[in-house]
Amino acid sequence: MYNHAPKNYDCPFCAIVAGIEKPENPTLQALIVYRDRYLTAWIASTTLPHNRGNVVITTNKHYENLYDLPSSYGTKIQALSRKIALGFKHVYKCDGTTVIQHNEPDGGQSVWRYHVLLFPRYKDDNFDKYAFSPINASSEERIRYARKLKDYLNSFHE
Ligand SMILES: [Zn+2]
């Protein structure tokens, strides 16, 4: 519903979920911090100067946006968002967390697949200033964050 993906869209998140490592991002699978039957989460390739180690959650099945996403995913996504947000608090020692989800170009969406973005937040981090000009994070940096967060999520108890 209200779809914008071009015909034959080469969906980058489908590649991640399927475990396909592309030459431009050879370390992809090492960046995955959580996976179950329904959801996959990884350290995002772009970040903000003061909010590093940010995470993307997507469904293992391709849905373009919130309008298409079956409501049965709601609790699952909420529960994983909570886990990761608590992971940020515990592992990154951040002061807060922000969860964002974009739909359609005018809603800020740029990857044509439903996903949730989670950012660790810090006092005076200027998030609003940098939010629309993300920078690339190196594979080394992302793997470092992934290892720490994965350890926490693996040992997570309610
Ligand atoms: Zn896809």
PDB file of C-alpha atoms and ligand atoms in Angstrom:
ATOM      1  CA  MET A   1       0.000   0.000   0.000  1.00  0.00           C
ATOM      2  CA  TYR A   2       1.338   3.468  -0.953  1.00  0.00           C
ATOM      3  CA  ASN A   3       4.432   1.772  -2.395  1.00  0.00           C
ATOM      4  CA  HIS A   4       7.409   3.555  -3.939  1.00  0.00           C
ATOM      5  CA  ALA A   5       9.970   0.819  -4.686  1.00  0.00           C
ATOM      6  CA  PRO A   6      11.003   0.825  -8.365  1.00  0.00           C
ATOM      7  CA  LYS A   7      10.341  -2.293 -10.473  1.00  0.00           C
ATOM      8  CA  ASN A   8      13.001  -5.015  -9.811  1.00  0.00           C
ATOM      9  CA  TYR A   9      14.235  -3.153  -6.725  1.00  0.00           C
ATOM     10  CA  ASP A  10      17.529  -4.649  -5.505  1.00  0.00           C
ATOM     11  CA  CYS A  11      16.640  -4.562  -1.819  1.00  0.00           C
ATOM     12  CA  PRO A  12      19.791  -4.206   0.335  1.00  0.00           C
ATOM     13  CA  PHE A  13      18.038  -5.449   3.474  1.00  0.00           C
ATOM     14  CA  CYS A  14      16.830  -8.628   1.736  1.00  0.00           C
ATOM     15  CA  ALA A  15      20.516  -9.340   1.002  1.00  0.00           C
ATOM     16  CA  ILE A  16      21.448  -8.906   4.669  1.00  0.00           C
ATOM     17  CA  VAL A  17      18.619 -11.140   5.883  1.00  0.00           C
ATOM     18  CA  ALA A  18      19.495 -13.785   3.270  1.00  0.00           C
ATOM     19  CA  GLY A  19      23.140 -13.693   4.388  1.00  0.00           C
ATOM     20  CA  ILE A  20      24.430 -12.447   1.038  1.00  0.00           C
ATOM     21  CA  GLU A  21      27.682 -10.541   1.479  1.00  0.00           C
ATOM     22  CA  LYS A  22      28.295  -7.991  -1.250  1.00  0.00           C
ATOM     23  CA  PRO A  23      31.834  -6.815  -2.147  1.00  0.00           C
ATOM     24  CA  GLU A  24      31.079  -3.290  -0.878  1.00  0.00           C
ATOM     25  CA  ASN A  25      30.286  -4.712   2.543  1.00  0.00           C
ATOM     26  CA  PRO A  26      32.200  -7.982   3.068  1.00  0.00           C
ATOM     27  CA  THR A  27      31.753  -8.081   6.843  1.00  0.00           C
ATOM     28  CA  LEU A  28      27.978  -7.879   6.830  1.00  0.00           C
ATOM     29  CA  GLN A  29      27.156 -11.054   8.730  1.00  0.00           C
ATOM     30  CA  ALA A  30      29.518 -10.069  11.541  1.00  0.00           C
ATOM     31  CA  LEU A  31      27.360  -6.984  12.044  1.00  0.00           C
ATOM     32  CA  ILE A  32      24.185  -8.894  12.856  1.00  0.00           C
ATOM     33  CA  VAL A  33      23.444  -8.542  16.565  1.00  0.00           C
ATOM     34  CA  TYR A  34      20.167 -10.460  16.706  1.00  0.00           C
ATOM     35  CA  ARG A  35      18.190 -12.890  14.594  1.00  0.00           C
ATOM     36  CA  ASP A  36      15.138 -15.051  15.196  1.00  0.00           C
ATOM     37  CA  ARG A  37      12.359 -16.538  13.036  1.00  0.00           C
ATOM     38  CA  TYR A  38      10.792 -13.136  12.375  1.00  0.00           C
ATOM     39  CA  LEU A  39      13.369 -10.382  12.824  1.00  0.00           C
ATOM     40  CA  THR A  40      16.995  -9.478  12.090  1.00  0.00           C
ATOM     41  CA  ALA A  41      18.949  -6.578  13.628  1.00  0.00           C
ATOM     42  CA  TRP A  42      22.435  -5.272  12.768  1.00  0.00           C
ATOM     43  CA  ILE A  43      24.770  -2.328  13.285  1.00  0.00           C
ATOM     44  CA  ALA A  44      23.834   0.267  10.630  1.00  0.00           C
ATOM     45  CA  SER A  45      26.317   1.216   7.897  1.00  0.00           C
ATOM     46  CA  THR A  46      25.663   4.922   8.381  1.00  0.00           C
ATOM     47  CA  THR A  47      25.846   6.709  11.685  1.00  0.00           C
ATOM     48  CA  LEU A  48      25.877  10.160  13.263  1.00  0.00           C
ATOM     49  CA  PRO A  49      29.000  11.714  14.778  1.00  0.00           C
ATOM     50  CA  HIS A  50      27.821  11.366  18.375  1.00  0.00           C
ATOM     51  CA  ASN A  51      25.416   8.399  18.123  1.00  0.00           C
ATOM     52  CA  ARG A  52      27.664   5.547  16.987  1.00  0.00           C
ATOM     53  CA  GLY A  53      26.730   1.873  17.147  1.00  0.00           C
ATOM     54  CA  ASN A  54      23.148   2.587  15.991  1.00  0.00           C
ATOM     55  CA  VAL A  55      21.038  -0.400  14.956  1.00  0.00           C
ATOM     56  CA  VAL A  56      18.562  -1.338  12.191  1.00  0.00           C
ATOM     57  CA  ILE A  57      15.766  -3.865  12.800  1.00  0.00           C
ATOM     58  CA  THR A  58      13.856  -5.406   9.905  1.00  0.00           C
ATOM     59  CA  THR A  59      11.443  -8.276   9.401  1.00  0.00           C
ATOM     60  CA  ASN A  60      12.869 -11.410   7.765  1.00  0.00           C
ATOM     61  CA  LYS A  61      10.066 -11.215   5.233  1.00  0.00           C
ATOM     62  CA  HIS A  62      10.017  -8.202   2.908  1.00  0.00           C
ATOM     63  CA  TYR A  63       7.323  -5.577   3.570  1.00  0.00           C
ATOM     64  CA  GLU A  64       7.811  -2.126   2.115  1.00  0.00           C
ATOM     65  CA  ASN A  65       6.379  -0.020   4.901  1.00  0.00           C
ATOM     66  CA  LEU A  66       4.212   0.230   8.000  1.00  0.00           C
ATOM     67  CA  TYR A  67       1.043   0.177   5.886  1.00  0.00           C
ATOM     68  CA  ASP A  68       1.970  -3.254   4.510  1.00  0.00           C
ATOM     69  CA  LEU A  69       3.325  -4.735   7.742  1.00  0.00           C
ATOM     70  CA  PRO A  70       0.940  -7.239   9.398  1.00  0.00           C
ATOM     71  CA  SER A  71      -0.019  -6.043  12.893  1.00  0.00           C
ATOM     72  CA  SER A  72       1.064  -9.377  14.362  1.00  0.00           C
ATOM     73  CA  TYR A  73       4.657  -8.109  14.132  1.00  0.00           C
ATOM     74  CA  GLY A  74       3.923  -5.274  16.543  1.00  0.00           C
ATOM     75  CA  THR A  75       4.745  -6.982  19.826  1.00  0.00           C
ATOM     76  CA  LYS A  76       7.786  -8.730  18.402  1.00  0.00           C
ATOM     77  CA  ILE A  77       9.298  -5.491  17.098  1.00  0.00           C
ATOM     78  CA  GLN A  78       8.479  -3.665  20.324  1.00  0.00           C
ATOM     79  CA  ALA A  79      10.097  -6.409  22.419  1.00  0.00           C
ATOM     80  CA  LEU A  80      13.282  -6.403  20.319  1.00  0.00           C
ATOM     81  CA  SER A  81      13.428  -2.587  20.316  1.00  0.00           C
ATOM     82  CA  ARG A  82      13.278  -2.679  24.099  1.00  0.00           C
ATOM     83  CA  LYS A  83      16.032  -5.283  24.303  1.00  0.00           C
ATOM     84  CA  ILE A  84      18.326  -3.286  22.030  1.00  0.00           C
ATOM     85  CA  ALA A  85      17.546   0.003  23.803  1.00  0.00           C
ATOM     86  CA  LEU A  86      18.446  -1.664  27.116  1.00  0.00           C
ATOM     87  CA  GLY A  87      21.572  -2.988  25.390  1.00  0.00           C
ATOM     88  CA  PHE A  88      22.537   0.575  24.430  1.00  0.00           C
ATOM     89  CA  LYS A  89      22.045   1.674  28.033  1.00  0.00           C
ATOM     90  CA  HIS A  90      24.067  -1.209  29.404  1.00  0.00           C
ATOM     91  CA  VAL A  91      26.842  -1.493  26.807  1.00  0.00           C
ATOM     92  CA  TYR A  92      27.231   2.087  25.519  1.00  0.00           C
ATOM     93  CA  LYS A  93      26.274   3.784  28.808  1.00  0.00           C
ATOM     94  CA  CYS A  94      24.168   6.270  26.809  1.00  0.00           C
ATOM     95  CA  ASP A  95      21.916   8.886  28.423  1.00  0.00           C
ATOM     96  CA  GLY A  96      18.835   8.057  26.311  1.00  0.00           C
ATOM     97  CA  THR A  97      17.610   6.245  23.178  1.00  0.00           C
ATOM     98  CA  THR A  98      15.657   7.283  20.057  1.00  0.00           C
ATOM     99  CA  VAL A  99      13.579   4.926  17.876  1.00  0.00           C
ATOM    100  CA  ILE A 100      12.588   6.070  14.353  1.00  0.00           C
ATOM    101  CA  GLN A 101      10.556   4.487  11.540  1.00  0.00           C
ATOM    102  CA  HIS A 102      10.072   6.215   8.145  1.00  0.00           C
ATOM    103  CA  ASN A 103       7.315   5.628   5.526  1.00  0.00           C
ATOM    104  CA  GLU A 104       7.301   6.983   1.940  1.00  0.00           C
ATOM    105  CA  PRO A 105       9.719   9.595   0.556  1.00  0.00           C
ATOM    106  CA  ASP A 106       7.952  12.460   2.269  1.00  0.00           C
ATOM    107  CA  GLY A 107       8.061  10.460   5.486  1.00  0.00           C
ATOM    108  CA  GLY A 108      11.865  10.272   5.192  1.00  0.00           C
ATOM    109  CA  GLN A 109      12.074   6.686   3.864  1.00  0.00           C
ATOM    110  CA  SER A 110      15.019   5.892   1.564  1.00  0.00           C
ATOM    111  CA  VAL A 111      15.273   2.076   1.700  1.00  0.00           C
ATOM    112  CA  TRP A 112      12.095   0.477   0.303  1.00  0.00           C
ATOM    113  CA  ARG A 113      11.683  -2.031   3.031  1.00  0.00           C
ATOM    114  CA  TYR A 114      10.087  -1.598   6.447  1.00  0.00           C
ATOM    115  CA  HIS A 115      12.751  -1.014   9.102  1.00  0.00           C
ATOM    116  CA  VAL A 116      13.206   0.563  12.502  1.00  0.00           C
ATOM    117  CA  LEU A 117      16.239   2.691  13.402  1.00  0.00           C
ATOM    118  CA  LEU A 118      17.553   2.818  16.972  1.00  0.00           C
ATOM    119  CA  PHE A 119      20.068   5.400  18.172  1.00  0.00           C
ATOM    120  CA  PRO A 120      21.919   5.734  21.459  1.00  0.00           C
ATOM    121  CA  ARG A 121      21.548   9.332  22.693  1.00  0.00           C
ATOM    122  CA  TYR A 122      23.793  11.481  24.838  1.00  0.00           C
ATOM    123  CA  LYS A 123      23.356  14.789  26.589  1.00  0.00           C
ATOM    124  CA  ASP A 124      24.057  17.620  24.074  1.00  0.00           C
ATOM    125  CA  ASP A 125      24.696  15.159  21.184  1.00  0.00           C
ATOM    126  CA  ASN A 126      23.202  17.552  18.560  1.00  0.00           C
ATOM    127  CA  PHE A 127      21.145  14.665  17.129  1.00  0.00           C
ATOM    128  CA  ASP A 128      18.684  16.964  15.320  1.00  0.00           C
ATOM    129  CA  LYS A 129      21.518  18.853  13.631  1.00  0.00           C
ATOM    130  CA  TYR A 130      23.162  15.691  12.201  1.00  0.00           C
ATOM    131  CA  ALA A 131      20.109  13.444  11.694  1.00  0.00           C
ATOM    132  CA  PHE A 132      19.722  14.289   8.005  1.00  0.00           C
ATOM    133  CA  SER A 133      23.406  14.122   7.050  1.00  0.00           C
ATOM    134  CA  PRO A 134      24.535  10.651   8.155  1.00  0.00           C
ATOM    135  CA  ILE A 135      28.178   9.594   7.758  1.00  0.00           C
ATOM    136  CA  ASN A 136      29.672   6.171   6.941  1.00  0.00           C
ATOM    137  CA  ALA A 137      30.977   4.011   9.768  1.00  0.00           C
ATOM    138  CA  SER A 138      33.977   1.764   9.073  1.00  0.00           C
ATOM    139  CA  SER A 139      33.534  -2.035   9.135  1.00  0.00           C
ATOM    140  CA  GLU A 140      36.045  -2.269  12.010  1.00  0.00           C
ATOM    141  CA  GLU A 141      34.086   0.174  14.103  1.00  0.00           C
ATOM    142  CA  ARG A 142      30.773  -1.528  13.346  1.00  0.00           C
ATOM    143  CA  ILE A 143      32.126  -4.988  14.180  1.00  0.00           C
ATOM    144  CA  ARG A 144      33.402  -3.669  17.503  1.00  0.00           C
ATOM    145  CA  TYR A 145      29.935  -2.420  18.424  1.00  0.00           C
ATOM    146  CA  ALA A 146      28.287  -5.596  17.097  1.00  0.00           C
ATOM    147  CA  ARG A 147      30.441  -7.866  19.292  1.00  0.00           C
ATOM    148  CA  LYS A 148      29.643  -5.953  22.465  1.00  0.00           C
ATOM    149  CA  LEU A 149      25.943  -5.651  21.773  1.00  0.00           C
ATOM    150  CA  LYS A 150      25.614  -9.281  20.672  1.00  0.00           C
ATOM    151  CA  ASP A 151      27.176 -10.471  23.917  1.00  0.00           C
ATOM    152  CA  TYR A 152      24.617  -8.474  25.867  1.00  0.00           C
ATOM    153  CA  LEU A 153      21.633  -9.619  23.768  1.00  0.00           C
ATOM    154  CA  ASN A 154      22.708 -13.274  24.010  1.00  0.00           C
ATOM    155  CA  SER A 155      22.702 -13.036  27.777  1.00  0.00           C
ATOM    156  CA  PHE A 156      19.490 -10.975  27.983  1.00  0.00           C
ATOM    157  CA  HIS A 157      16.851 -12.087  30.464  1.00  0.00           C
ATOM    158  CA  GLU A 158      13.508 -10.325  30.904  1.00  0.00           C
TER     159      GLU A 158
HETATM  160 ZN    ZN B   1      13.682  -6.645   0.676  1.00  0.00          ZN
END
